[in-house]
Short mmCIF file of C-alpha atoms in Angstrom, two decimals:
data_model
loop_
_atom_site.label_atom_id
_atom_site.label_comp_id
_atom_site.label_asym_id
_atom_site.label_seq_id
_atom_site.Cartn_x
_atom_site.Cartn_y
_atom_site.Cartn_z
CA MET A 1 32.65 -20.00 -27.02
CA LEU A 2 30.47 -23.14 -27.19
CA PRO A 3 28.43 -23.86 -30.29
CA ARG A 4 24.75 -23.02 -29.84
CA THR A 5 23.64 -26.66 -29.82
CA LEU A 6 26.23 -27.65 -27.21
CA ALA A 7 25.42 -24.53 -25.13
CA LEU A 8 21.75 -25.56 -24.98
CA VAL A 9 22.71 -29.05 -23.87
CA LEU A 10 25.05 -27.67 -21.18
CA SER A 11 22.39 -25.25 -19.92
CA SER A 12 19.84 -28.07 -19.67
CA ALA A 13 22.37 -30.32 -17.90
CA ILE A 14 23.25 -27.67 -15.31
CA HIS A 15 19.56 -27.01 -14.68
CA LYS A 16 18.86 -30.73 -14.15
CA ALA A 17 21.95 -31.18 -11.93
CA HIS A 18 20.79 -28.24 -9.81
CA ARG A 19 17.24 -29.56 -9.59
CA ASP A 20 18.18 -33.17 -8.77
CA ASN A 21 21.40 -32.29 -6.90
CA LYS A 22 23.38 -35.10 -8.54
CA ALA A 23 26.02 -35.55 -11.21
CA LEU A 24 25.08 -36.64 -14.72
CA SER A 25 26.83 -37.27 -17.99
CA TYR A 26 25.98 -37.44 -21.67
CA GLN A 27 27.91 -39.30 -24.36
CA ASP A 28 28.07 -38.96 -28.07
CA ILE A 29 26.59 -35.51 -28.37
CA ARG A 30 26.56 -34.92 -32.12
CA ILE A 31 27.33 -31.41 -33.28
CA ARG A 32 28.36 -30.00 -36.61
CA SER A 33 31.59 -28.01 -36.58
CA ARG A 34 33.59 -26.82 -39.54
CA GLN A 35 31.45 -28.71 -41.98
CA ARG A 36 31.86 -32.06 -40.18
CA MET A 37 30.14 -34.00 -37.44
CA ARG A 38 31.85 -34.29 -34.08
CA SER A 39 31.06 -36.39 -31.00
CA ILE A 40 31.30 -34.81 -27.55
CA ASN A 41 31.09 -36.48 -24.13
CA MET A 42 29.84 -34.17 -21.35
CA SER A 43 29.80 -34.54 -17.54
CA VAL A 44 28.27 -32.06 -15.05
CA GLU A 45 28.87 -32.44 -11.31
CA PRO A 46 27.66 -30.15 -8.44
CA PHE A 47 30.62 -28.69 -6.53
CA ARG A 48 30.91 -26.92 -3.18
CA ASP A 49 33.73 -24.49 -2.41
CA GLY A 50 34.12 -24.38 1.39
CA ASP A 51 31.63 -22.00 3.03
CA ASN A 52 30.59 -20.50 -0.30
CA ASP A 53 26.83 -21.01 -0.69
CA ASP A 54 26.81 -20.19 -4.40
CA ALA A 55 25.91 -23.07 -6.73
CA LEU A 56 29.04 -24.25 -8.54
CA TYR A 57 29.43 -27.02 -11.12
CA LEU A 58 32.35 -28.94 -12.60
CA VAL A 59 31.89 -29.34 -16.35
CA PHE A 60 33.96 -31.82 -18.35
CA LEU A 61 33.89 -31.78 -22.16
CA GLU A 62 35.75 -34.42 -24.13
CA GLU A 63 35.76 -35.03 -27.85
CA ALA A 64 35.35 -38.72 -28.68
CA PRO A 65 35.43 -40.78 -31.85
CA LEU A 66 32.11 -41.07 -33.57
CA ALA A 67 30.38 -44.22 -32.25
CA LEU A 68 27.52 -46.22 -33.57
CA ALA A 69 26.06 -46.97 -30.10
CA ALA A 70 26.23 -45.48 -26.60
CA VAL A 71 28.36 -47.07 -23.87
CA ASP A 72 26.41 -49.09 -21.26
CA GLU A 73 25.13 -47.22 -18.14
CA VAL A 74 25.62 -43.81 -19.77
CA GLU A 75 22.56 -41.84 -20.73
CA ALA A 76 22.31 -41.47 -24.48
CA LEU A 77 21.46 -37.97 -25.59
CA ASP A 78 18.32 -37.29 -27.50
CA LEU A 79 19.12 -33.73 -28.54
CA ASP A 80 15.61 -32.79 -29.60
CA ALA A 81 14.15 -34.19 -26.39
CA LYS A 82 16.67 -32.29 -24.24
CA VAL A 83 16.06 -29.05 -26.08
CA SER A 84 12.31 -29.55 -25.70
CA GLN A 85 12.77 -30.32 -22.01
CA ARG A 86 14.89 -27.20 -21.58
CA ILE A 87 12.27 -25.10 -23.33
CA ALA A 88 9.57 -26.61 -21.10
CA ASP A 89 11.64 -25.85 -18.01
CA LEU A 90 12.15 -22.27 -19.13
CA GLU A 91 8.46 -21.86 -19.88
CA ARG A 92 7.58 -23.23 -16.43
CA ASP A 93 10.07 -20.86 -14.78
CA LEU A 94 8.64 -18.00 -16.83
CA GLN A 95 5.10 -18.87 -15.73
CA ILE A 96 6.19 -18.98 -12.08
CA SER A 97 7.92 -15.62 -12.52
CA LYS A 98 4.77 -14.17 -14.08
CA GLU A 99 2.63 -15.45 -11.19
CA ASN A 100 5.09 -14.05 -8.65
CA LEU A 101 5.13 -10.74 -10.50
CA GLN A 102 1.32 -10.61 -10.55
CA ALA A 103 1.17 -11.37 -6.82
CA THR A 104 3.75 -8.66 -6.16
CA ILE A 105 1.78 -6.17 -8.28
CA GLU A 106 -1.42 -6.98 -6.35
CA GLU A 107 0.39 -6.56 -3.02
CA LEU A 108 1.80 -3.24 -4.19
CA GLU A 109 -1.65 -2.10 -5.31
CA THR A 110 -3.09 -3.06 -1.91
CA SER A 111 -0.25 -1.28 -0.12
CA ASN A 112 -0.75 1.76 -2.34
CA GLU A 113 -4.49 1.85 -1.50
CA GLU A 114 -3.72 1.56 2.22
CA LEU A 115 -1.10 4.27 1.90
CA GLN A 116 -3.57 6.48 0.03
CA ALA A 117 -6.19 5.94 2.75
CA THR A 118 -3.63 6.72 5.46
CA ASN A 119 -2.57 9.84 3.58
CA GLU A 120 -6.19 11.00 3.34
CA GLU A 121 -6.66 10.40 7.08
CA LEU A 122 -3.51 12.37 7.84
CA LEU A 123 -4.69 15.17 5.57
CA ALA A 124 -8.07 15.28 7.34
CA ALA A 125 -6.36 15.23 10.74
CA ASN A 126 -4.07 18.05 9.62
CA GLU A 127 -7.07 20.12 8.51
CA GLU A 128 -8.78 19.52 11.87
CA LEU A 129 -5.58 20.45 13.68
CA GLN A 130 -5.30 23.61 11.60
CA SER A 131 -8.93 24.50 12.42
CA THR A 132 -8.33 23.81 16.13
CA ASN A 133 -5.20 25.94 16.02
CA GLU A 134 -7.16 28.82 14.51
CA GLU A 135 -9.83 28.45 17.21
CA LEU A 136 -7.17 28.41 19.93
CA GLN A 137 -5.59 31.49 18.39
CA SER A 138 -8.98 33.24 18.46
CA VAL A 139 -9.57 32.19 22.10
CA ASN A 140 -6.07 33.34 23.00
CA GLU A 141 -6.75 36.76 21.49
CA GLU A 142 -10.03 36.98 23.44
CA LEU A 143 -8.27 35.98 26.66
CA TYR A 144 -5.60 38.58 25.98
CA THR A 145 -8.31 41.22 25.54
CA VAL A 146 -10.15 40.12 28.72
CA ASN A 147 -6.87 40.05 30.64
CA ALA A 148 -6.08 43.57 29.49
CA GLU A 149 -9.54 44.70 30.62
CA TYR A 150 -9.08 43.04 34.02
CA GLN A 151 -5.68 44.63 34.34
CA ASN A 152 -7.23 48.02 33.68
CA LYS A 153 -9.94 47.30 36.28
CA ILE A 154 -7.30 46.26 38.83
CA THR A 155 -5.40 49.45 38.15
CA GLU A 156 -8.57 51.50 38.56
CA LEU A 157 -9.47 49.69 41.81
CA GLY A 158 -5.96 50.29 43.11
CA GLU A 159 -6.22 53.96 42.32
CA LEU A 160 -9.68 54.16 43.94
CA ASN A 161 -8.38 52.38 47.04
CA ASN A 162 -5.48 54.81 47.30
CA ASP A 163 -7.82 57.75 46.82
CA MET A 164 -10.15 56.43 49.52
CA MET A 165 -7.29 55.85 51.96
CA ASN A 166 -5.94 59.32 51.26
CA LEU A 167 -9.43 60.74 51.85
CA LEU A 168 -9.89 58.83 55.10
CA THR A 169 -6.45 59.78 56.31
CA SER A 170 -7.03 63.44 55.52
CA THR A 171 -10.25 63.50 57.58
CA HIS A 172 -8.38 62.43 60.73
CA ILE A 173 -11.21 60.04 61.58
CA GLY A 174 -10.42 56.57 62.89
CA LYS A 175 -11.79 53.87 60.61
CA LEU A 176 -11.59 50.07 60.93
CA PHE A 177 -12.47 47.80 57.96
CA LEU A 178 -13.37 44.14 58.48
CA ASP A 179 -14.29 41.38 56.01
CA LEU A 180 -17.27 39.03 56.42
CA ASP A 181 -15.16 36.76 58.62
CA LEU A 182 -14.44 39.75 60.90
CA ARG A 183 -10.79 39.84 59.92
CA ILE A 184 -9.02 43.19 59.76
CA ARG A 185 -8.67 44.40 56.19
CA LYS A 186 -7.36 47.92 56.80
CA PHE A 187 -7.53 50.79 59.24
CA THR A 188 -6.68 54.49 59.40
CA LEU A 189 -3.95 55.85 61.63
CA PRO A 190 -6.20 57.83 64.02
CA ILE A 191 -7.87 54.64 65.31
CA THR A 192 -4.55 53.44 66.71
CA LYS A 193 -4.98 56.07 69.42
CA GLU A 194 -7.93 54.02 70.73
CA ILE A 195 -6.90 50.48 69.75
CA ASP A 196 -3.32 49.24 69.68
CA LEU A 197 -3.09 48.18 66.01
CA LEU A 198 0.00 47.64 63.88
CA THR A 199 0.44 47.01 60.18
CA HIS A 200 1.12 43.29 60.69
CA ASP A 201 -2.31 42.96 62.42
CA ILE A 202 -3.99 43.14 59.02
CA GLY A 203 -5.62 39.74 58.44
CA ARG A 204 -6.04 38.90 62.12
CA PRO A 205 -9.54 38.15 63.53
CA ALA A 206 -11.05 40.97 65.53
CA GLY A 207 -11.75 38.49 68.32
CA ASP A 208 -8.00 38.21 69.00
CA PHE A 209 -8.08 41.64 70.57
CA ALA A 210 -9.27 42.09 74.17
CA HIS A 211 -10.28 45.73 73.63
CA PRO A 212 -13.99 46.21 74.52
CA PHE A 213 -14.69 47.82 71.17
CA MET A 214 -13.35 44.80 69.33
CA GLN A 215 -15.34 42.43 71.54
CA ALA A 216 -18.50 44.47 70.93
CA ILE A 217 -17.92 44.23 67.19
CA CYS A 218 -17.58 40.46 67.44
CA ARG A 219 -20.90 40.26 69.32
CA ASN A 220 -22.93 42.66 67.20
CA ALA A 221 -21.45 42.43 63.68
CA PRO A 222 -23.03 39.02 62.89
CA LYS A 223 -26.43 40.42 63.85
CA VAL A 224 -25.95 43.43 61.58
CA ILE A 225 -24.79 41.23 58.72
CA GLU A 226 -27.90 39.06 59.15
CA ASN A 227 -30.23 42.06 59.47
CA PRO A 228 -28.75 45.29 58.06
CA ARG A 229 -31.83 47.28 59.26
CA LEU A 230 -30.91 47.02 62.94
CA PRO A 231 -30.54 50.40 64.62
CA VAL A 232 -27.06 51.92 64.86
CA MET A 233 -25.37 51.20 68.17
CA ASN A 234 -22.82 53.58 69.59
CA TYR A 235 -19.88 52.33 71.54
#
């Protein structure tokens, strides 16, 4: 393990080598070890290992005899200045980290407010959807009730129609029923003795038949429809 003083120097050297991307060296680093002064020469050099993008550094430490002056072209170490520089660098990095953290907090607060607003909108939409669903359920129940009533009416009309047909059939009187377009709706069996009608003729226009009675109906029925008070005409 490096002595604290030497560790601070090494940390500062690595930081500067990373920042400037160049090798640097210090000579005659004075440290106290085992109650005596020692002189250490240090070199730090950026190093790349193939495709590895991680920052790597070669560090060389060499103990040297105590010297009175530094060798030419080698940076002499001012330990207090380097420690102060390292502290300043750390303080600057800390300030940048604080600013980044504050910006991140503000972004998170903004995102949280937007998320809260979106959540409130979704809650309101869900309440509206729930209300609409209840209304649709109520309408569906009403439609079910109306449909049941119509079904009962259809059943009653079917029964009345059957009763009427049974009544007409039992009277042995020929009857012919036409709609407003003079199409055959129904007829009783006795009328087939006078007019040649079959079941599949239901829906056909009365004018398709050459029988004089049918032709008379086609001539006179529109007049009766227009003026129901016309006198009854016998065929």
